[in-house]
Structures are given as C-alpha cells and as structure tokens.
XYZ file of N, CA and C in Angstrom:
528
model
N 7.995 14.139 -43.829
C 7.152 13.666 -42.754
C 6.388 12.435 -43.212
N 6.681 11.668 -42.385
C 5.792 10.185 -42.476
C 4.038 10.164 -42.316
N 3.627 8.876 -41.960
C 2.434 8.471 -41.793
C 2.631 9.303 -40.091
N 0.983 9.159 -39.435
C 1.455 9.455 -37.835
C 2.122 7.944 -36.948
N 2.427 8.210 -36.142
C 3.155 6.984 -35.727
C 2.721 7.128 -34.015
N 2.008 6.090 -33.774
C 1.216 6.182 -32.326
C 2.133 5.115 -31.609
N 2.643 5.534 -30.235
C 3.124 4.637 -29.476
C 2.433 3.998 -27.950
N 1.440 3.019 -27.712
C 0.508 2.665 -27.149
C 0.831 2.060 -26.052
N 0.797 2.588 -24.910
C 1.181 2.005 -23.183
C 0.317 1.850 -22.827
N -0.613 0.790 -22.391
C -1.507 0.277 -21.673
C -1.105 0.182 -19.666
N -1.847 -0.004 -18.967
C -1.330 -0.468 -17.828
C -1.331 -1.713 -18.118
N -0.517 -2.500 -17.294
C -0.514 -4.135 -17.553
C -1.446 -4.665 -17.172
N -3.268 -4.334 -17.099
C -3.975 -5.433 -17.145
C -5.238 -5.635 -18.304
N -5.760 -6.716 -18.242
C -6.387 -6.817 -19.107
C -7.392 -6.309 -19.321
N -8.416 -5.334 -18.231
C -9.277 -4.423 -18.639
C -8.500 -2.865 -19.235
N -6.979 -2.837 -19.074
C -6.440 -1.916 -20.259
C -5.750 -2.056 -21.460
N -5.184 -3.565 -21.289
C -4.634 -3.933 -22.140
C -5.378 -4.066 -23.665
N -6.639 -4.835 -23.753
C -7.673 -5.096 -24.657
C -8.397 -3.909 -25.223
N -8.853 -3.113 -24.276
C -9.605 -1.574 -24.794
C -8.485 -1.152 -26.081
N -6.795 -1.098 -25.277
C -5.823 0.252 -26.565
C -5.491 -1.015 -27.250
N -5.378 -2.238 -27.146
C -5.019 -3.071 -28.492
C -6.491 -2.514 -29.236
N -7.507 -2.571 -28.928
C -8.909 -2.823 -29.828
C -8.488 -1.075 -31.102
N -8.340 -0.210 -29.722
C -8.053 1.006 -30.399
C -6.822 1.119 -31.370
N -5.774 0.366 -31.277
C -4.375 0.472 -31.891
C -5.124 -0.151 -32.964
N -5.873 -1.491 -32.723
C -6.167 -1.932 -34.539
C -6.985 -0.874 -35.490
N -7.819 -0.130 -34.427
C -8.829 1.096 -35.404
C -7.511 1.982 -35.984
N -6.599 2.180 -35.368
C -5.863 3.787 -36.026
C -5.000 2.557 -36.968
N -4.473 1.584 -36.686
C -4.193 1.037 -38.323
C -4.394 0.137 -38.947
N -5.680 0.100 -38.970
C -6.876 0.454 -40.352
C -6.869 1.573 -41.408
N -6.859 2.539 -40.018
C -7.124 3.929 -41.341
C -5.541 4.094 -40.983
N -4.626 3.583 -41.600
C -3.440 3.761 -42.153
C -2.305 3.925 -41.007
N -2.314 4.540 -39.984
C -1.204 5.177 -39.019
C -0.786 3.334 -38.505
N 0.537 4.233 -38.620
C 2.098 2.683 -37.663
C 1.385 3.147 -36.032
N 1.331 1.465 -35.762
C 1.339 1.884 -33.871
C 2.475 0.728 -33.799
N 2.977 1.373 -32.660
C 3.931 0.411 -31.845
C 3.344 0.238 -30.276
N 3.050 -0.582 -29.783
C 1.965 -1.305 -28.779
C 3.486 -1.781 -27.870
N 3.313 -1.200 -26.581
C 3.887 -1.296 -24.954
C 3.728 -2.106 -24.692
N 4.116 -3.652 -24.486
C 3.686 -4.225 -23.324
C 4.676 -4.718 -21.960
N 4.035 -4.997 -21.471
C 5.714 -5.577 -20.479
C 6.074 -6.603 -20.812
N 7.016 -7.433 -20.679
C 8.034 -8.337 -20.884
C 6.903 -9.491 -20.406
N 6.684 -9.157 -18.812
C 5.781 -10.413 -18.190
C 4.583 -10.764 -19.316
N 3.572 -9.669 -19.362
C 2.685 -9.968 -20.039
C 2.596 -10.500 -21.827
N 3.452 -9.873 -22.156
C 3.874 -10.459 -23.555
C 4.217 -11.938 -23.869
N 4.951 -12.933 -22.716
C 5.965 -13.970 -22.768
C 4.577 -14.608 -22.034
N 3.521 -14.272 -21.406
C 2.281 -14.766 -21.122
C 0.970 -14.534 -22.365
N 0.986 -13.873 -23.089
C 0.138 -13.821 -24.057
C 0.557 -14.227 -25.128
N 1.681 -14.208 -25.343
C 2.311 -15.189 -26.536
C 2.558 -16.275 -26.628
N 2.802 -16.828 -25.254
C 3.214 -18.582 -24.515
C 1.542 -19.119 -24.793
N 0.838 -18.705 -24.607
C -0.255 -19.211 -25.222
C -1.299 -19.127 -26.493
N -0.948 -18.151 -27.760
C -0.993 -18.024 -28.892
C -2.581 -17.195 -28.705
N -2.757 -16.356 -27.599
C -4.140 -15.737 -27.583
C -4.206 -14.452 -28.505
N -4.785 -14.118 -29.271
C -4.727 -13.114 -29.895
C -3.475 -12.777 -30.967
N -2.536 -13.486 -31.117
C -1.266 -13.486 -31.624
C -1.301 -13.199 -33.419
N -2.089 -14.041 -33.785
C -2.305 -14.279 -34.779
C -2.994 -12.744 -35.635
N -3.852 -12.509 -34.649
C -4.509 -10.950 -35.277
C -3.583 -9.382 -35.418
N -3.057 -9.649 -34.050
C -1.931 -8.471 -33.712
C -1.076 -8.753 -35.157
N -0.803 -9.999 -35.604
C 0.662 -9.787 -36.976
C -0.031 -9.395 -38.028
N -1.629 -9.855 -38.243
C -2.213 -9.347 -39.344
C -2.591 -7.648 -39.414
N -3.109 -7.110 -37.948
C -2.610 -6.014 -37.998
C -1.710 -4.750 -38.584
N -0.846 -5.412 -38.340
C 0.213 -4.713 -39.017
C 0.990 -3.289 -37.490
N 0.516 -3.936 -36.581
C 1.211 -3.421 -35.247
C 2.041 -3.867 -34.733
N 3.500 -3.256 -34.357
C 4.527 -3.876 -33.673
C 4.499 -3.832 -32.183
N 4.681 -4.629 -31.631
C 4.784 -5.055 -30.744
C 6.372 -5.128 -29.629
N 6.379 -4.448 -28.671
C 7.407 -4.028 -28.618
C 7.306 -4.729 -26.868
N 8.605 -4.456 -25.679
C 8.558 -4.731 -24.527
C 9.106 -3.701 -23.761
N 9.026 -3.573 -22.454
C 9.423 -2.578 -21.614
C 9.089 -3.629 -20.085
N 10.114 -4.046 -19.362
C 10.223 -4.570 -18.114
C 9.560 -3.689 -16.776
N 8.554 -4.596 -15.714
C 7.882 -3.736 -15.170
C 8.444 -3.662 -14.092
N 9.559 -4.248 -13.438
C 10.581 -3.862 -12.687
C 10.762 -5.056 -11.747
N 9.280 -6.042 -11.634
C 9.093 -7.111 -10.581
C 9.634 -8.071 -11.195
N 10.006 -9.083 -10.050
C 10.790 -10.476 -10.630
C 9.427 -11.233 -10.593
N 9.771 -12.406 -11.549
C 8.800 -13.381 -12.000
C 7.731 -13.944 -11.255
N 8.202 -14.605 -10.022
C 7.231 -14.876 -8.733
C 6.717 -13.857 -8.105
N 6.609 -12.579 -8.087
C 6.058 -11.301 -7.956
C 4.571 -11.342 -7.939
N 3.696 -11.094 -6.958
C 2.310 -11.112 -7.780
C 1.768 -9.673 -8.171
N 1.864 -9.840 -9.272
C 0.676 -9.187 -10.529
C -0.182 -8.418 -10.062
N -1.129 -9.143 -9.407
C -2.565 -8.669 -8.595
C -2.213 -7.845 -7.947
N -1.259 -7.255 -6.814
C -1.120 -6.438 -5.775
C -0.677 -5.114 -6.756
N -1.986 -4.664 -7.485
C -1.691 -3.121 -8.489
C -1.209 -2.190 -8.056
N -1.110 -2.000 -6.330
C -0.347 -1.037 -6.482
C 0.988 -1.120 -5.833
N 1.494 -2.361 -5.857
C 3.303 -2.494 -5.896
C 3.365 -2.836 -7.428
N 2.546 -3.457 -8.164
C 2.502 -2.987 -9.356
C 2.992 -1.517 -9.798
N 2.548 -0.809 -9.701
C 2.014 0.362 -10.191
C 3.923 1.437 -9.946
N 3.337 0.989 -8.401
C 5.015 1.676 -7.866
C 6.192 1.039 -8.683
N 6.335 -0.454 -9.212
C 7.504 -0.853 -9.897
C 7.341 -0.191 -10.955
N 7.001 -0.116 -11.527
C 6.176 0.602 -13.000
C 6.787 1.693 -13.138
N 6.304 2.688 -11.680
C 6.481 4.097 -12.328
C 8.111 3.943 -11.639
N 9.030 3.169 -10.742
C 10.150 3.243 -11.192
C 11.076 3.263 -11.720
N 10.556 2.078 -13.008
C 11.259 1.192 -13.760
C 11.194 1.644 -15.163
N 9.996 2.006 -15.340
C 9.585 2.466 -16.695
C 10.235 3.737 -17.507
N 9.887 4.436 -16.628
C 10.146 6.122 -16.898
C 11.586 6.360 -17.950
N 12.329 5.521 -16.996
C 13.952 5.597 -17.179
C 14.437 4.783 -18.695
N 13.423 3.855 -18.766
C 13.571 2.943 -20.059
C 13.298 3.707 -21.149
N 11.880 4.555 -21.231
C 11.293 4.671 -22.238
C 11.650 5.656 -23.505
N 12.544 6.850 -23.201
C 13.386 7.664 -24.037
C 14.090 6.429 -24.853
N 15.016 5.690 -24.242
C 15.773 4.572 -24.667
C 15.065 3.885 -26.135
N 13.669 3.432 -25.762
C 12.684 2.491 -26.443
C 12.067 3.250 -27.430
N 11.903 4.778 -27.163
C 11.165 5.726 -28.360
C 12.626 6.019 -29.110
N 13.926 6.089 -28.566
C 14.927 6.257 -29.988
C 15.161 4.761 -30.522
N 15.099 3.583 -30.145
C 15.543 2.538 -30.961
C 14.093 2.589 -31.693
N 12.762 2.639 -31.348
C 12.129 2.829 -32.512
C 11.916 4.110 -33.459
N 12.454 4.675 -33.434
C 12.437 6.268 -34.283
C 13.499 5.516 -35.228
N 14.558 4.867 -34.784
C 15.896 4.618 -35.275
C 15.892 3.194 -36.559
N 14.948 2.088 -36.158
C 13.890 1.207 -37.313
C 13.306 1.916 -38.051
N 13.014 3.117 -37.610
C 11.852 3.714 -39.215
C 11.965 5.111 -39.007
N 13.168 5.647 -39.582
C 13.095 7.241 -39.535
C 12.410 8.128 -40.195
N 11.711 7.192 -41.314
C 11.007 8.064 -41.974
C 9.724 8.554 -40.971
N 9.176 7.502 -40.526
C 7.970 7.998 -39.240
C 8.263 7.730 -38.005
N 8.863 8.539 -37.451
C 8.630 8.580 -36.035
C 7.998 8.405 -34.784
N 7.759 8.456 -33.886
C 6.725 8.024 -33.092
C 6.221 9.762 -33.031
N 5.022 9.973 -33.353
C 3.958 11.337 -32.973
C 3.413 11.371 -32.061
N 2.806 10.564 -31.216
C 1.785 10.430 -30.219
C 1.544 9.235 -29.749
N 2.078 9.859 -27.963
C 1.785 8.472 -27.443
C 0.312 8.327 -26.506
N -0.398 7.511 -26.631
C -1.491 6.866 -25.995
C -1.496 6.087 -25.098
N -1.703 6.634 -23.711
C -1.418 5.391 -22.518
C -2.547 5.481 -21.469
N -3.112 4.874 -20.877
C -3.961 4.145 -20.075
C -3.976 4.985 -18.396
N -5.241 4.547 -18.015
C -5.288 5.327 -16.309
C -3.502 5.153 -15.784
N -3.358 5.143 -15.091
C -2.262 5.020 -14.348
C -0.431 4.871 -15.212
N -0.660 5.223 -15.971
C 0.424 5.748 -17.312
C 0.965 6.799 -17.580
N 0.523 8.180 -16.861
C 0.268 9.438 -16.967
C 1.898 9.692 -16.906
N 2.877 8.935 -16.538
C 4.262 9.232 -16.106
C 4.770 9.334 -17.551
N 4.371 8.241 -18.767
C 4.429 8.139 -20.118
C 4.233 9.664 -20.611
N 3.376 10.453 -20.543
C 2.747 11.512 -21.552
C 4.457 12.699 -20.995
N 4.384 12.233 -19.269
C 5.441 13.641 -19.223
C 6.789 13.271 -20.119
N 7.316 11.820 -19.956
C 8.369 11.366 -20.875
C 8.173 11.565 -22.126
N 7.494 11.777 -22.951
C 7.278 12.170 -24.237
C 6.523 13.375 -24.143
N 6.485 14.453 -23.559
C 6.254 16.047 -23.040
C 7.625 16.216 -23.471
N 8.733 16.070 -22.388
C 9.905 16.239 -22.769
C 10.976 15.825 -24.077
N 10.142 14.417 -24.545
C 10.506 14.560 -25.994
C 10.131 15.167 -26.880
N 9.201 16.140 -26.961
C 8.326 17.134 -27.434
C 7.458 16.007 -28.696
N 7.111 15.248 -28.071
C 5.942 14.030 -28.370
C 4.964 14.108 -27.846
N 3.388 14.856 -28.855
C 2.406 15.043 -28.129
C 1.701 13.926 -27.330
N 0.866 13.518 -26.546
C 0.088 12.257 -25.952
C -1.522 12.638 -25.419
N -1.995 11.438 -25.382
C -3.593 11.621 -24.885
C -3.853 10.211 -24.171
N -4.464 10.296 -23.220
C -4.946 9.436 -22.391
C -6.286 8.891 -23.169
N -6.265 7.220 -22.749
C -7.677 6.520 -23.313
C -7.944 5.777 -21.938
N -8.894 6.637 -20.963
C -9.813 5.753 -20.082
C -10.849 4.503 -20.196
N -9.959 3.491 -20.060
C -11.012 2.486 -20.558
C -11.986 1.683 -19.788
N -12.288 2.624 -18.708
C -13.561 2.465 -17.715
C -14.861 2.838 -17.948
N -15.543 2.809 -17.535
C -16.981 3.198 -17.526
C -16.762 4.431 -17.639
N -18.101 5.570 -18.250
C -18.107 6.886 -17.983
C -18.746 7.299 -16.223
N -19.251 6.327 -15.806
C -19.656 6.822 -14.358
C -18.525 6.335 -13.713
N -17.598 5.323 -13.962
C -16.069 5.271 -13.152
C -15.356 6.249 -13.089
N -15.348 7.057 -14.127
C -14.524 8.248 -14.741
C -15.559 9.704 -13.341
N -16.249 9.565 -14.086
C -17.583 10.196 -13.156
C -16.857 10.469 -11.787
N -17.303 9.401 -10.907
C -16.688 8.945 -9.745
C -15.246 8.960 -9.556
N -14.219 9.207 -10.017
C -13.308 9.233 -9.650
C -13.024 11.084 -9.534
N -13.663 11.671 -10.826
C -13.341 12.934 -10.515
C -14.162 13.630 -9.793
N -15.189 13.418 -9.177
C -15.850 13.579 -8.316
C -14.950 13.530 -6.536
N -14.145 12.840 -6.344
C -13.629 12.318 -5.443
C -12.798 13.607 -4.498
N -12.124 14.871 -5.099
C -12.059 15.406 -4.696
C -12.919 16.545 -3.617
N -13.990 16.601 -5.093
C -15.265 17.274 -4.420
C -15.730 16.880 -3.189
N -16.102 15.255 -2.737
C -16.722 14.791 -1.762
C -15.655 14.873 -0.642
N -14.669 14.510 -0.808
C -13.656 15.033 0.300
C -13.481 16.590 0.826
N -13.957 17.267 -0.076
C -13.673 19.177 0.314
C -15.175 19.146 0.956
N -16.316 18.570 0.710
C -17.740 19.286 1.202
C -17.931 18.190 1.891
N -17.169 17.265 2.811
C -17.125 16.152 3.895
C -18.185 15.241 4.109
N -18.211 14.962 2.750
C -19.196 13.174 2.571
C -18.130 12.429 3.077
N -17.162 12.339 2.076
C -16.351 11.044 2.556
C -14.848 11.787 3.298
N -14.571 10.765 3.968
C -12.962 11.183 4.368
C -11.600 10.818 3.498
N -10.454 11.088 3.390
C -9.609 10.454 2.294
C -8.954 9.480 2.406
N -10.007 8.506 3.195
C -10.073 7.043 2.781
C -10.984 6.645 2.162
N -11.844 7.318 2.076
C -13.139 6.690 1.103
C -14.449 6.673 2.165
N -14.032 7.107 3.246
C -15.507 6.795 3.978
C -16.540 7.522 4.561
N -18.109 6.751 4.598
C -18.843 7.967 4.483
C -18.655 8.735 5.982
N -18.493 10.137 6.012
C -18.466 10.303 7.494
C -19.586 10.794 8.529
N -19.444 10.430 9.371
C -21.036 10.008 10.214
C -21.965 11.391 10.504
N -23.068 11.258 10.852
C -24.221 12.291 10.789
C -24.113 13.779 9.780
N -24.046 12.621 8.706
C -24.443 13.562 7.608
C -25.510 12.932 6.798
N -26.387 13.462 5.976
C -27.735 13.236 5.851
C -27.417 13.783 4.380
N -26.539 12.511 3.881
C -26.228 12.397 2.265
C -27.257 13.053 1.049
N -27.558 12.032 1.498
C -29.105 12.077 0.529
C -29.588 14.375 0.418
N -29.830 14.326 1.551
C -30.070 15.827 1.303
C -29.344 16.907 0.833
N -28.203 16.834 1.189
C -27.009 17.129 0.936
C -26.793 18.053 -0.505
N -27.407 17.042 -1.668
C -27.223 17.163 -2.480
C -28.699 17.453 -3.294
N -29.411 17.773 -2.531
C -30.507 17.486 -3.113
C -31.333 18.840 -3.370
C-alpha cells in the first residue's frame, strides 16, 4: 500500500475551483499524491494565461482533464446547462480517468475522491469503485445553513418551491 492518493473534482468555477486547489496543496504538503479534475475548457483557459501555473508544478499535484460536454462558444455562466452537461458527460468518463491514473502509479492508487457542491455524481462513481469520497463545501457556513434549511421552510410554508415568501404569514413570529 502506497501514500493516500486523493482525486480532486471541483465544479468548474472559480469560487470551487480555488477553495480544493488551496486544499489539494494542504494534503500535499503533508505528503499524500492528489490528482486535481479540471475540465478541458478551464484548464486550456488557466494555462493560456500562466495564472497560478507555476505553483500547481511546484506542488507536486497532477493535473489531469475531463471534458464538460459543451462546445467552445457555449456559455459557461448559464450553471445550470452547465451542470446538466456535466452530469451527462462526466459520469461516463470518469471510471476510464481513475484506471489510466491507477495505471501511471500502481503503487498508489487513487483512495479518496474530493469533489465540490454539485459533484455529488463523482462520490457515487467511485462508491462503485469501492473508492471512499467526501464533499468540501466551499461556501459560507450560513450558505450551507440556508440551503439545508430549505426543505424545512417549504414543509412549514414560509416559502413555496420556488423560493417565495408565501403571503399572510407573519414570518417573523413564526419562528419566534
């Protein structure tokens, strides 16, 4: 048995991307191989301009790609046709991408993968590789707060499941 070997899926933006790079450099520091997800788009955009490039090689993290399913003129911004190419495109790749890297370094394997809000499709693909995983929320703790909250306010009819407050209710007391 090797070092642990962390395999790191971010969602493709930069309030997730930056949090699990920051975290991939802490776990190797104290010694563990990460191999760091990114998509094709974002990689050939963060590398075309030499941002951070230089630290990631001193690192000692590989850097790997996985296609997010959209063609080039595609916009980015619209997260959740984002999100939907993603969880089409991805899923099917990623067995593929955890044996060609198991297959570079057999001595350590990939152990645990680490992926971001909206990634959760990652942990079941490596469930079934019997590859443990853990989620890194890299939001606020009252975002986190608020989101799991969200069910609650929909069952005791603050909001409706669109998000809105619904009328002659007297919030404030509610809860009070």
């Amino acid at each position: 048995m090797g070092i642990p070997h962390f395999l790191c899926i971010p969602f493709p933006t930069q309030g997730h991307v930056n949090p699990l790079m920051q975290f991939s450099e802490v776990l190797a520091k104290h010694g563990c191989k990460v191999t760091f997800v990114n998509t094709e788009f974002n990689h050939k955009r963060t590398n075309g301009d030499g941002a951070g490039h230089e630290n990631i090689e001193r690192s000692q993290i590989k850097l790997v790609t996985l296609p997010d399913g959209l063609e080039p003129a595609d916009d980015r911004g619209d997260r959740v046709k984002l999100h939907l190419s993603i969880k089409s495109t991805m899923p099917h790749r990623l067995p593929k991408l955890i044996e060609d890297v198991n297959v570079l370094d057999g001595n350590n394997k990939v152990t645990c993968i680490i992926v971001t809000n909206n990634m959760g499709w990652a942990l079941q693909v490596g469930h079934k590789l019997g590859i443990k995983g853990a989620l890194l929320c890299p939001s606020s703790a009252i975002s986190l707060a608020s989101l799991v909250c969200i069910p609650t306010l929909i069952h005791d009819g603050i909001i409706d499941s669109q998000g809105n407050f619904l009328p002659n209710i007297d919030h404030f007391k509610l809860y009070s």
